[in-house]
Structure formats: structure tokens, C-alpha cells
PDB file of C-alpha atoms in Angstrom:
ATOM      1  CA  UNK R 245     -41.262  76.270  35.502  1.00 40.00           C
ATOM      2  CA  UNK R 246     -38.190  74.866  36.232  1.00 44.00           C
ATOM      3  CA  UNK R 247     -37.911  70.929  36.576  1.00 44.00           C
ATOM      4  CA  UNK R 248     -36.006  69.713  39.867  1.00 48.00           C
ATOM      5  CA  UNK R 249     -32.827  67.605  38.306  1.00 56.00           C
ATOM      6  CA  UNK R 250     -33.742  63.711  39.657  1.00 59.00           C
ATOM      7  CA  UNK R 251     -29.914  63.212  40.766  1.00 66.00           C
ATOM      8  CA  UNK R 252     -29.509  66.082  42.442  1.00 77.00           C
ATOM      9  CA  UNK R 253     -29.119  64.886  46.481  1.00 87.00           C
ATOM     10  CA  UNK R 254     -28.270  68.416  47.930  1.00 93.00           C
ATOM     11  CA  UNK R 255     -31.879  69.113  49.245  1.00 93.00           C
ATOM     12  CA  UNK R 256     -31.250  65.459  50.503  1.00 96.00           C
ATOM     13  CA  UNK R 257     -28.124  66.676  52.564  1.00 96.00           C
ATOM     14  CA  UNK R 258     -29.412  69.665  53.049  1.00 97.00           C
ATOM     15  CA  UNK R 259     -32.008  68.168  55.138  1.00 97.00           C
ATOM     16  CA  UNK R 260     -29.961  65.229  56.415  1.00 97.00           C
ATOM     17  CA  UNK R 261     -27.699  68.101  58.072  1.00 97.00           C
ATOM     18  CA  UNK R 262     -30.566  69.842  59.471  1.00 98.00           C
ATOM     19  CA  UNK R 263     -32.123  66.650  61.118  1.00 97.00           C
ATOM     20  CA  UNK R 264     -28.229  65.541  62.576  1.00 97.00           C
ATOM     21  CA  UNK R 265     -27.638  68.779  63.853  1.00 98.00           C
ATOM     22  CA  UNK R 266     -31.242  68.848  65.771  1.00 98.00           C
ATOM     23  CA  UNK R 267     -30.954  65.056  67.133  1.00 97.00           C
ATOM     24  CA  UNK R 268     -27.286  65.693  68.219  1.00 98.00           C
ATOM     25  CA  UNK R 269     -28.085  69.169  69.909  1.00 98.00           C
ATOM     26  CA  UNK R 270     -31.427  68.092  71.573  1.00 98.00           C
ATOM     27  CA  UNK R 271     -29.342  64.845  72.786  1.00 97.00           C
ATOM     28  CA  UNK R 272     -26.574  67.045  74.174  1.00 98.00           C
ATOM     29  CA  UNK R 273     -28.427  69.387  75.703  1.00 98.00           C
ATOM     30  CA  UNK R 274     -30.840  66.761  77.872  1.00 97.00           C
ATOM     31  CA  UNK R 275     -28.503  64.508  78.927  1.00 96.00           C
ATOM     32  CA  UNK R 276     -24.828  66.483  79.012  1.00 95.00           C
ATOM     33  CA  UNK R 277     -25.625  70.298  79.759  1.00 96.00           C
ATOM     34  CA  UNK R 278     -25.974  71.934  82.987  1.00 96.00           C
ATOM     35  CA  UNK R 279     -28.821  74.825  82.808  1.00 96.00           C
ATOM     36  CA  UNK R 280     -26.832  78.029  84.222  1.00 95.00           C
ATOM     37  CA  UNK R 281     -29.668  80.714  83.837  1.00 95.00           C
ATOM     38  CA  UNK R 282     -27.010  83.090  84.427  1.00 96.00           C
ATOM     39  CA  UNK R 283     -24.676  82.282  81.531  1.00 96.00           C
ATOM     40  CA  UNK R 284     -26.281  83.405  77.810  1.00 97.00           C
ATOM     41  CA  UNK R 285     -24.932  80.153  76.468  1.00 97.00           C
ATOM     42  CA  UNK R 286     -27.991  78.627  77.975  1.00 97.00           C
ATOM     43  CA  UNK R 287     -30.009  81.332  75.641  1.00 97.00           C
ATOM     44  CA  UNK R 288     -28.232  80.987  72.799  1.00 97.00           C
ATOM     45  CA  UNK R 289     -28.751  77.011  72.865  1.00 98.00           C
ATOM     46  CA  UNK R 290     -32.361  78.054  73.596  1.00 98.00           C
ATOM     47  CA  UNK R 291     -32.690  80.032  70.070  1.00 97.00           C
ATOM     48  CA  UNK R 292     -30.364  77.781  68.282  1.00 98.00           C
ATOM     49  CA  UNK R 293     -32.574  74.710  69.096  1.00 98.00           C
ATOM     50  CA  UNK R 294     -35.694  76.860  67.781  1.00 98.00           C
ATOM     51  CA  UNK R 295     -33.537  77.504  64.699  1.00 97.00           C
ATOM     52  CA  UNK R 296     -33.252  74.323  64.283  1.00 98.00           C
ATOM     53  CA  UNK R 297     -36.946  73.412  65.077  1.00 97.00           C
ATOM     54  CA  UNK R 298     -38.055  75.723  62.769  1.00 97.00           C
ATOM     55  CA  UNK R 299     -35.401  73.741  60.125  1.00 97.00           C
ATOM     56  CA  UNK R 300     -37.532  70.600  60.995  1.00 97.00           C
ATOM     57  CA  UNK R 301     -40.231  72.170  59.219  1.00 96.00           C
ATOM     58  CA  UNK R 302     -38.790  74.046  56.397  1.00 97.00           C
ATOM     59  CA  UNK R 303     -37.663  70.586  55.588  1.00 97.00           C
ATOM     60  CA  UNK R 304     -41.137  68.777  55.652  1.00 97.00           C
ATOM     61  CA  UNK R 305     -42.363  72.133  53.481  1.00 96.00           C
ATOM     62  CA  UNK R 306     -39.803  71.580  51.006  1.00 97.00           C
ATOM     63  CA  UNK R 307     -40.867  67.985  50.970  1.00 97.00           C
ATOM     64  CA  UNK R 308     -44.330  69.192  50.278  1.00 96.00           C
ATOM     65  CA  UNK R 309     -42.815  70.913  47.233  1.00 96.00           C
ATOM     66  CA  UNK R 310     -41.166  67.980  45.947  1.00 95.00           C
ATOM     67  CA  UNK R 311     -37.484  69.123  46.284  1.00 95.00           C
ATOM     68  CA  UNK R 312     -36.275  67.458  49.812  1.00 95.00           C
ATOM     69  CA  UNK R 313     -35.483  64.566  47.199  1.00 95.00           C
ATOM     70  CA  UNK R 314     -36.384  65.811  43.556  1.00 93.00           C
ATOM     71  CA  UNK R 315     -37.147  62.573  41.313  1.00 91.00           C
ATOM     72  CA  UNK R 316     -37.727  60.843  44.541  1.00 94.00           C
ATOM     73  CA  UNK R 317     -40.946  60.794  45.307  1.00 94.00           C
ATOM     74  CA  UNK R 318     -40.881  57.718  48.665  1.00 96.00           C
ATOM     75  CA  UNK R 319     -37.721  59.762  49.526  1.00 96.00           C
ATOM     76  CA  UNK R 320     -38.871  62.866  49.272  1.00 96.00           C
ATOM     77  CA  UNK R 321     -41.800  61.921  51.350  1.00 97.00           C
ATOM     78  CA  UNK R 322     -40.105  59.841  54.008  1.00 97.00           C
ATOM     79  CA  UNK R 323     -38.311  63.484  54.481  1.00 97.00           C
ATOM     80  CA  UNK R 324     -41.559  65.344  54.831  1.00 97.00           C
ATOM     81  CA  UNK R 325     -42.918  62.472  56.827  1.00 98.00           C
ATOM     82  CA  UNK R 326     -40.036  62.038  59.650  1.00 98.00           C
ATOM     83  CA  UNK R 327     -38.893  65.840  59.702  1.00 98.00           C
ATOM     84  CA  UNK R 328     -42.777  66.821  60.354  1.00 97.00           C
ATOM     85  CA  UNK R 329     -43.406  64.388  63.075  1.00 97.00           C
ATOM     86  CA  UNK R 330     -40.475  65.252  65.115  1.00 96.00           C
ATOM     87  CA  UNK R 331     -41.812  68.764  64.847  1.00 95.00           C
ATOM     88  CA  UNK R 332     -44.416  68.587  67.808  1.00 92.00           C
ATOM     89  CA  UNK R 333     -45.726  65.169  66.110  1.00 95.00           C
ATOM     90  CA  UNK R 334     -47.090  67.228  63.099  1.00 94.00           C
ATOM     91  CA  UNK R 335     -48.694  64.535  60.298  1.00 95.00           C
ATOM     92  CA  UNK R 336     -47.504  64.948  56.952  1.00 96.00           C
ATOM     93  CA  UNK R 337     -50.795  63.548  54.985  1.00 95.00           C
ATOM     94  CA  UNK R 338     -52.606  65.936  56.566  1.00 94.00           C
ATOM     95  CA  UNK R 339     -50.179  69.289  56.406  1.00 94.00           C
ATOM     96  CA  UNK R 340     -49.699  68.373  52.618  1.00 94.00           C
ATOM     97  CA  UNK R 341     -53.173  69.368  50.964  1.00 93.00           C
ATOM     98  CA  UNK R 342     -53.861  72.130  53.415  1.00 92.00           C
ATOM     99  CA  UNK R 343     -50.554  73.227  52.247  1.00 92.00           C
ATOM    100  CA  UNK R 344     -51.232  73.204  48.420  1.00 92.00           C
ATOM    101  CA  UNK R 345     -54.564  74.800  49.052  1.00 93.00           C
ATOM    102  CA  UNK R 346     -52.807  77.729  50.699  1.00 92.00           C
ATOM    103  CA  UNK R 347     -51.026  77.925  47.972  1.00 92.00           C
ATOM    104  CA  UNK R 348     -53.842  77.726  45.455  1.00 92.00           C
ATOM    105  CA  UNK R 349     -55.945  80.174  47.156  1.00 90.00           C
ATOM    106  CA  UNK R 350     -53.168  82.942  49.014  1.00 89.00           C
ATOM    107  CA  UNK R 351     -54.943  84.664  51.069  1.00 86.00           C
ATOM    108  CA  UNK R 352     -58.682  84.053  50.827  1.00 86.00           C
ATOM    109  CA  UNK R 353     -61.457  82.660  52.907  1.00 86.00           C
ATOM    110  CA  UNK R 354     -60.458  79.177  51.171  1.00 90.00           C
ATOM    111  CA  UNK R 355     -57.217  79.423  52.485  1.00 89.00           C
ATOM    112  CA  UNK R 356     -56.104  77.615  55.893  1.00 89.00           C
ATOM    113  CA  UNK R 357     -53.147  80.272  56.921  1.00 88.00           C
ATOM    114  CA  UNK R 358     -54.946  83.318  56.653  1.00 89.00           C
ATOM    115  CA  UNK R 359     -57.146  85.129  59.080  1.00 87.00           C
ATOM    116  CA  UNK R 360     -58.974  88.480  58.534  1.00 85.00           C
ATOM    117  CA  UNK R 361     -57.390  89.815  61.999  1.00 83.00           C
ATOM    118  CA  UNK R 362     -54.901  90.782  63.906  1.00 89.00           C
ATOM    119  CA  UNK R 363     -51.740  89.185  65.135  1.00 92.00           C
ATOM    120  CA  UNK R 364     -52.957  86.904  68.174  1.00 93.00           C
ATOM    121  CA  UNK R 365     -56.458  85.688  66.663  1.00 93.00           C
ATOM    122  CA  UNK R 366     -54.808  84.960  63.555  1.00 94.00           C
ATOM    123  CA  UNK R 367     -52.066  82.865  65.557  1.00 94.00           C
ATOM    124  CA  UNK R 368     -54.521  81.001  67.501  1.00 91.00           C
ATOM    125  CA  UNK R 369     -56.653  80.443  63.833  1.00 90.00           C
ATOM    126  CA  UNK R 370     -53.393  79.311  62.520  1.00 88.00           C
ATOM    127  CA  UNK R 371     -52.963  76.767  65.391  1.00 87.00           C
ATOM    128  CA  UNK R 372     -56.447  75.437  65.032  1.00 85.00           C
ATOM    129  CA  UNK R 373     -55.710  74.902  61.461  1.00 84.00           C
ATOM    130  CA  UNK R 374     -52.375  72.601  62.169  1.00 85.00           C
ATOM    131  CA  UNK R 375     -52.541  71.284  65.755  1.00 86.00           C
ATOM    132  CA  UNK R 376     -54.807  68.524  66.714  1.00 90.00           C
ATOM    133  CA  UNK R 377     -55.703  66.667  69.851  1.00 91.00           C
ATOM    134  CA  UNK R 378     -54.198  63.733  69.638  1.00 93.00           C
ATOM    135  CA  UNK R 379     -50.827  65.514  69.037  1.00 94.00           C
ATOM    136  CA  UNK R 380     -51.186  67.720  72.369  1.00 94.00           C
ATOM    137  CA  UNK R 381     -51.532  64.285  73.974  1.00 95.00           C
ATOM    138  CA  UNK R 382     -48.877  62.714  72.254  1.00 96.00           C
ATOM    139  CA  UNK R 383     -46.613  65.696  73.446  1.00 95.00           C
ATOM    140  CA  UNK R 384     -48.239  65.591  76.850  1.00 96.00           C
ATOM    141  CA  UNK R 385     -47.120  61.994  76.852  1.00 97.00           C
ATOM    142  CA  UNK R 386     -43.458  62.592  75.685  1.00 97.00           C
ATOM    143  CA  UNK R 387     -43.067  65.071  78.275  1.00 97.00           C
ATOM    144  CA  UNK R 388     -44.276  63.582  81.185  1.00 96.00           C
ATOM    145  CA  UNK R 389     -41.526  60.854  79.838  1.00 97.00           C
ATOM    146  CA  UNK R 390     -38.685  62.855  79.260  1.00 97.00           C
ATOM    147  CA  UNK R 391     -38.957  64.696  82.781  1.00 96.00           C
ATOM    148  CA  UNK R 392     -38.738  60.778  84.441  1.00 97.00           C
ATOM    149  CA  UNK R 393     -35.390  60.382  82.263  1.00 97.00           C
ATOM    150  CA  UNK R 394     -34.013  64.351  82.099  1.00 97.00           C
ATOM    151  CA  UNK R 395     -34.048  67.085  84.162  1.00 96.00           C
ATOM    152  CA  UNK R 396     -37.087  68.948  84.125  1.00 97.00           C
ATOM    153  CA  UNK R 397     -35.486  72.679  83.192  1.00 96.00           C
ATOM    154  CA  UNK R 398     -33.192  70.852  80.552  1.00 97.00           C
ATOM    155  CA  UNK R 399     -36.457  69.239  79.019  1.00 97.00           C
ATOM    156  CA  UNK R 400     -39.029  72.414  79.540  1.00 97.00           C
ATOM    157  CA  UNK R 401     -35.802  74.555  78.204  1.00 97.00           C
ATOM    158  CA  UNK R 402     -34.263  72.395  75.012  1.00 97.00           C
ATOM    159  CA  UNK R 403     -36.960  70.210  74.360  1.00 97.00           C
ATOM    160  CA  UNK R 404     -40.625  72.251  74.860  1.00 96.00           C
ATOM    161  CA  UNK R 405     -39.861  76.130  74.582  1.00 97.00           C
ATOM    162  CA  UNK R 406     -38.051  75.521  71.251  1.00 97.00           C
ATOM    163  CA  UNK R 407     -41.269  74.120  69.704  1.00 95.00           C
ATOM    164  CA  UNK R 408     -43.445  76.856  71.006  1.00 94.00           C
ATOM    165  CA  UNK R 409     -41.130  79.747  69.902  1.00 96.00           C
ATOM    166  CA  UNK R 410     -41.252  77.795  66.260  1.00 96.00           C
ATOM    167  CA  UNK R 411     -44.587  77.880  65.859  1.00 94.00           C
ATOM    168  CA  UNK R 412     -44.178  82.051  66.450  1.00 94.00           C
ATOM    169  CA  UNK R 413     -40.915  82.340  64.431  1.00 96.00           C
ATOM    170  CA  UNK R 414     -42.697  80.139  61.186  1.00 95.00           C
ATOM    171  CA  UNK R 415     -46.086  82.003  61.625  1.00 94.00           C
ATOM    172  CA  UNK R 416     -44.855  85.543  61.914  1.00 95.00           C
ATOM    173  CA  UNK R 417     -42.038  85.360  59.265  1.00 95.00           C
ATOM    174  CA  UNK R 418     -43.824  82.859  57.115  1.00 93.00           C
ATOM    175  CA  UNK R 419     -47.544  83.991  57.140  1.00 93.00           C
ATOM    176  CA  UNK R 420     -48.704  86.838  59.503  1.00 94.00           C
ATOM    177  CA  UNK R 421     -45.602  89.959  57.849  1.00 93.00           C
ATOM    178  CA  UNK R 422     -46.115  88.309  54.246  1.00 93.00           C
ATOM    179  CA  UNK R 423     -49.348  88.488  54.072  1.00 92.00           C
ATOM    180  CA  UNK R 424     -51.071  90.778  56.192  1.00 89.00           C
ATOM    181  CA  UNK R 425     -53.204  93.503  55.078  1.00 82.00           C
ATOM    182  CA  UNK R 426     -54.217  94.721  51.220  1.00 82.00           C
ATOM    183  CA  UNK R 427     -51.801  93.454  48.623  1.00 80.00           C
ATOM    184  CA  UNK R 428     -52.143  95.866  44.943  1.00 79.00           C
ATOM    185  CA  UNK R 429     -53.745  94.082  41.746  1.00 79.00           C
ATOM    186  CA  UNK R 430     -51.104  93.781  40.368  1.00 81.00           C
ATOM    187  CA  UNK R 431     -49.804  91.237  42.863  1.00 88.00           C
ATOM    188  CA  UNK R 432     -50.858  88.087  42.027  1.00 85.00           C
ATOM    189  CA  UNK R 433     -49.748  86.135  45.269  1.00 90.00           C
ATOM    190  CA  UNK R 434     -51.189  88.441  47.729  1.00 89.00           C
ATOM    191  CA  UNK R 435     -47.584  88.426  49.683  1.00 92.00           C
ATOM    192  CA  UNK R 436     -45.141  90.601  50.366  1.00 92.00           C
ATOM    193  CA  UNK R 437     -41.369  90.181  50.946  1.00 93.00           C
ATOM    194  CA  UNK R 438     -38.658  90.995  53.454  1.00 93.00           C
ATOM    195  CA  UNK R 439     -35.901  93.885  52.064  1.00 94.00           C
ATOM    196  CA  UNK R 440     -33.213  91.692  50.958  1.00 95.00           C
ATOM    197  CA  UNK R 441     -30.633  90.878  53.330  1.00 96.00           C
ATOM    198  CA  UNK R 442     -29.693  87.345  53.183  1.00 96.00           C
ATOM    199  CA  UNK R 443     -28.146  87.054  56.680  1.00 96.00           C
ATOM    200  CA  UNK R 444     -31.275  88.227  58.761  1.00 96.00           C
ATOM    201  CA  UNK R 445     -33.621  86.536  55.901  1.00 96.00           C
ATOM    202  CA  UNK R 446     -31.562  82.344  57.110  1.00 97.00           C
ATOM    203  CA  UNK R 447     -32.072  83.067  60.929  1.00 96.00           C
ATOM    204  CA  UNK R 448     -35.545  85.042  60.666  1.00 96.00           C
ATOM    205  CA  UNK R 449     -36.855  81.765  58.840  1.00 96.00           C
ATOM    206  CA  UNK R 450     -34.670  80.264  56.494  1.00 97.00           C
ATOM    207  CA  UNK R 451     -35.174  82.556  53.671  1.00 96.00           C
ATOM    208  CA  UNK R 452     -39.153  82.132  53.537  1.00 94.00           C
ATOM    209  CA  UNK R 453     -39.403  85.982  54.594  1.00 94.00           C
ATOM    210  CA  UNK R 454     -38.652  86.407  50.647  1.00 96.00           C
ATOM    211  CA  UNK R 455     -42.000  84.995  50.945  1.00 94.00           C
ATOM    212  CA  UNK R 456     -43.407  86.965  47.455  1.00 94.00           C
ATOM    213  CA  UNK R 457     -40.687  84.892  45.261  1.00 95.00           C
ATOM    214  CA  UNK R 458     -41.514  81.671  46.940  1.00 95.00           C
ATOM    215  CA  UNK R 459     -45.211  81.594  45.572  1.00 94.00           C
ATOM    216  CA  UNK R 460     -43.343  82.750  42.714  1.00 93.00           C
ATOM    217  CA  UNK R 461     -41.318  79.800  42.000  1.00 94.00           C
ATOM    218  CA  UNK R 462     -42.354  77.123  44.848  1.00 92.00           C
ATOM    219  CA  UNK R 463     -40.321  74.621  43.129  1.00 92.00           C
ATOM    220  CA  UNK R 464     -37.252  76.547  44.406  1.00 95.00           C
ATOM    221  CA  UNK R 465     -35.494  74.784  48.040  1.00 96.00           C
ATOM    222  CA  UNK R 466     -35.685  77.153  50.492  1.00 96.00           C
ATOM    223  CA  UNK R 467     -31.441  77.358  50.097  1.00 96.00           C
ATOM    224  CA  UNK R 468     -31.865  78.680  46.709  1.00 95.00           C
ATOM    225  CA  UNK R 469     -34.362  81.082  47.253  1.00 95.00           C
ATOM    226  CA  UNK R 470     -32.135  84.052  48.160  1.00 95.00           C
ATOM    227  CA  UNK R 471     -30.724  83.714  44.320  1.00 94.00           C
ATOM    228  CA  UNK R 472     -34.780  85.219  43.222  1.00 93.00           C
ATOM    229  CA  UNK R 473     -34.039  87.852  45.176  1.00 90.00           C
ATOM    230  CA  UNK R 474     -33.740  91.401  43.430  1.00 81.00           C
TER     231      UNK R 474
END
């Protein structure tokens, strides 16, 4: 296994740039943009804030991995901390060992992610597993806020459907297509992998489609894991 080098700050930057680009966006968007439902600039800021949502998280799982801030360890967990609670107030204590179990048991009935089902029971399992009450309120709070201060399309648009379409674009790149169905013996992560094409693998979900070489070599950042790839 290979050992993360403790001066190396690019999964640092790496998520530094991802967090910016989020904060800056989100704060455009709300206070500067005027919704134009017939221009696709308004979609395209719609999917690029749910790219970047979805960046939130790959950056708390990284953390959760060690490698936001390899050698680092109050570093690497502020990162993991701050990067899951602005994702829909998620609570990095508690995604941490449910994560690692997932991990230690792929795709059995001792594993959080999976579901024996199909697509929306497993989704809604999936949920269960991560959301709790007190976050729905905390997000019921925040919105009720942020319509008072923002329009209400810029807020429902930029700020709430990003989250939502996260949740789908992590759980159907990142769990449901990798591990769905019977995996062979021989594999000993129970996942399968995207073809390899590293342009559609970043915007599907940040390379965690090659989902079979991250249980492979979890100590790998999620911006080197195209370089496993055969």
C-alpha cells in the first residue's frame, strides 16, 4: 500500500479550489444572477453547481481516506468536517465509520450503501442510511432564511435542486452502477467499473465511476485515480 507523502498539499488545494469555486458560484448566483428559464445558461449553472456539490463530498470522502491533507490528520479532518456540512449539513463523525464499514464489508447485509433491490428502494435505503432529522430541519431552517434574503427561484434553483440532484449523481455513479447485481469470485470488491474514458468518468462523479480500482487502492485522491485505470 502506498503511503500518502506528509508534505504533499495538492489534495489540500485540490479541495481548497473545489470549496472557492462552490462559495463564489452559490454567492453569485443568489445575489447577482437573474433566473431567465429561457436561456440554458440558467441550466448549465444548475448542473455546474451540482458538479460542484457533488465536489463537496468527494472532498469529505477523500478526507475519510486520509488524503484531503496526508500527514495531517486535524487538517485532513477539518476538510472532511467543513466540506461535509456544507453538503446538506451532512456530519462527518458519523459518515466516517459507516464509510469504512462499507468498505470493509462491499456489498453485504453489513454494509450501509447496499440494498438487495432495485434503483428507487435502494435510493431511498441509501438516504435513510445518511440523512437524519435534525439535518432536514436544519435545511428547512436555512431555506426558509435564504428565501427572506434571495429570491425564491434563485434559492430553490442554485441553492436546493443542486443538493438533491447530488445525492442522485453520487448514489448512481458511486454505488447503485458499481455495485449492482452478482459480481464473479474472482472479484474481491464486489464492484464494477465504468469503460475508461476520463472526460465522462470527472463530470459523471469525479472519477469514482472507476469505482473497482478505488476499493482497490482507497488511499488514492480521487484526482489520481484515472492513472489505475487500464
Amino acid at each position: 500500500m502506498a503511503i500518502a507523502r506528509r508534505n504533499d498539499y495538492r489534495g489540500t488545494a485540490i479541495a481548497a479550489i473545489i470549496l472557492v469555486c462552490w462559495s463564489v458560484l452559490l454567492v453569485y448566483l443568489l445575489t447577482s444572477y437573474a433566473v431567465d428559464f429561457s436561456s440554458p445558461l440558467t441550466y448549465i449553472f444548475v448542473l455546474l453547481q451540482t458538479h460542484l456539490y457533488t465536489g463537496l463530498f468527494i472532498t469529505a470522502h477523500d478526507a475519510m481516506h486520509g488524503v484531503a491533507a496526508p500527514g495531517k490528520p486535524r487538517l485532513n479532518r477539518a476538510i472532511g468536517t467543513v466540506t461535509a456540512f456544507l453538503f446538506a449539513y451532512n456530519w462527518y463523525p458519523r459518515l466516517l465509520p459507516r464509510h469504512h464499514q462499507h468498505h470493509r464489508h462491499v456489498a453485504t447485509d453489513d454494509d450501509p450503501d447496499y440494498h438487495h433491490g432495485a434503483f428507487w428502494p435502494w435510493y431511498f435505503s441509501f438516504l435513510k442510511q445518511y440523512i437524519t432529522w435534525w439535518q432536514l430541519l436544519l435545511m428547512a431552517l436555512t431555506f426558509n432564511v435564504l428565501k427572506l434574503i434571495f429570491p425564491l427561484e434563485n434559492v430553490v434553483l442554485f441553492w436546493m435542486l443542486p443538493a438533491i440532484l447530488a445525492t442522485f449523481q453520487l448514489f448512481y455513479f458511486g454505488t447503485y452502477l458499481p455495485h449492482r447485481g452478482e459480481h464473479p469470485a474472482d472479484n474481491p470488491h464486489k464492484s464494477g467499473t465504468q469503460a475508461k474514458n476520463h472526460f465522462w468518468a470527472f463530470i459523471s462523479c469525479y472519477f469514482f465511476g472507476y469505482h473497482y480500482e478505488h476499493h482497490d487502492k482507497p488511499y488514492l485522491p480521487w484526482w489520481q485515480l484515472y492513472k489505475t485505470k487500464v
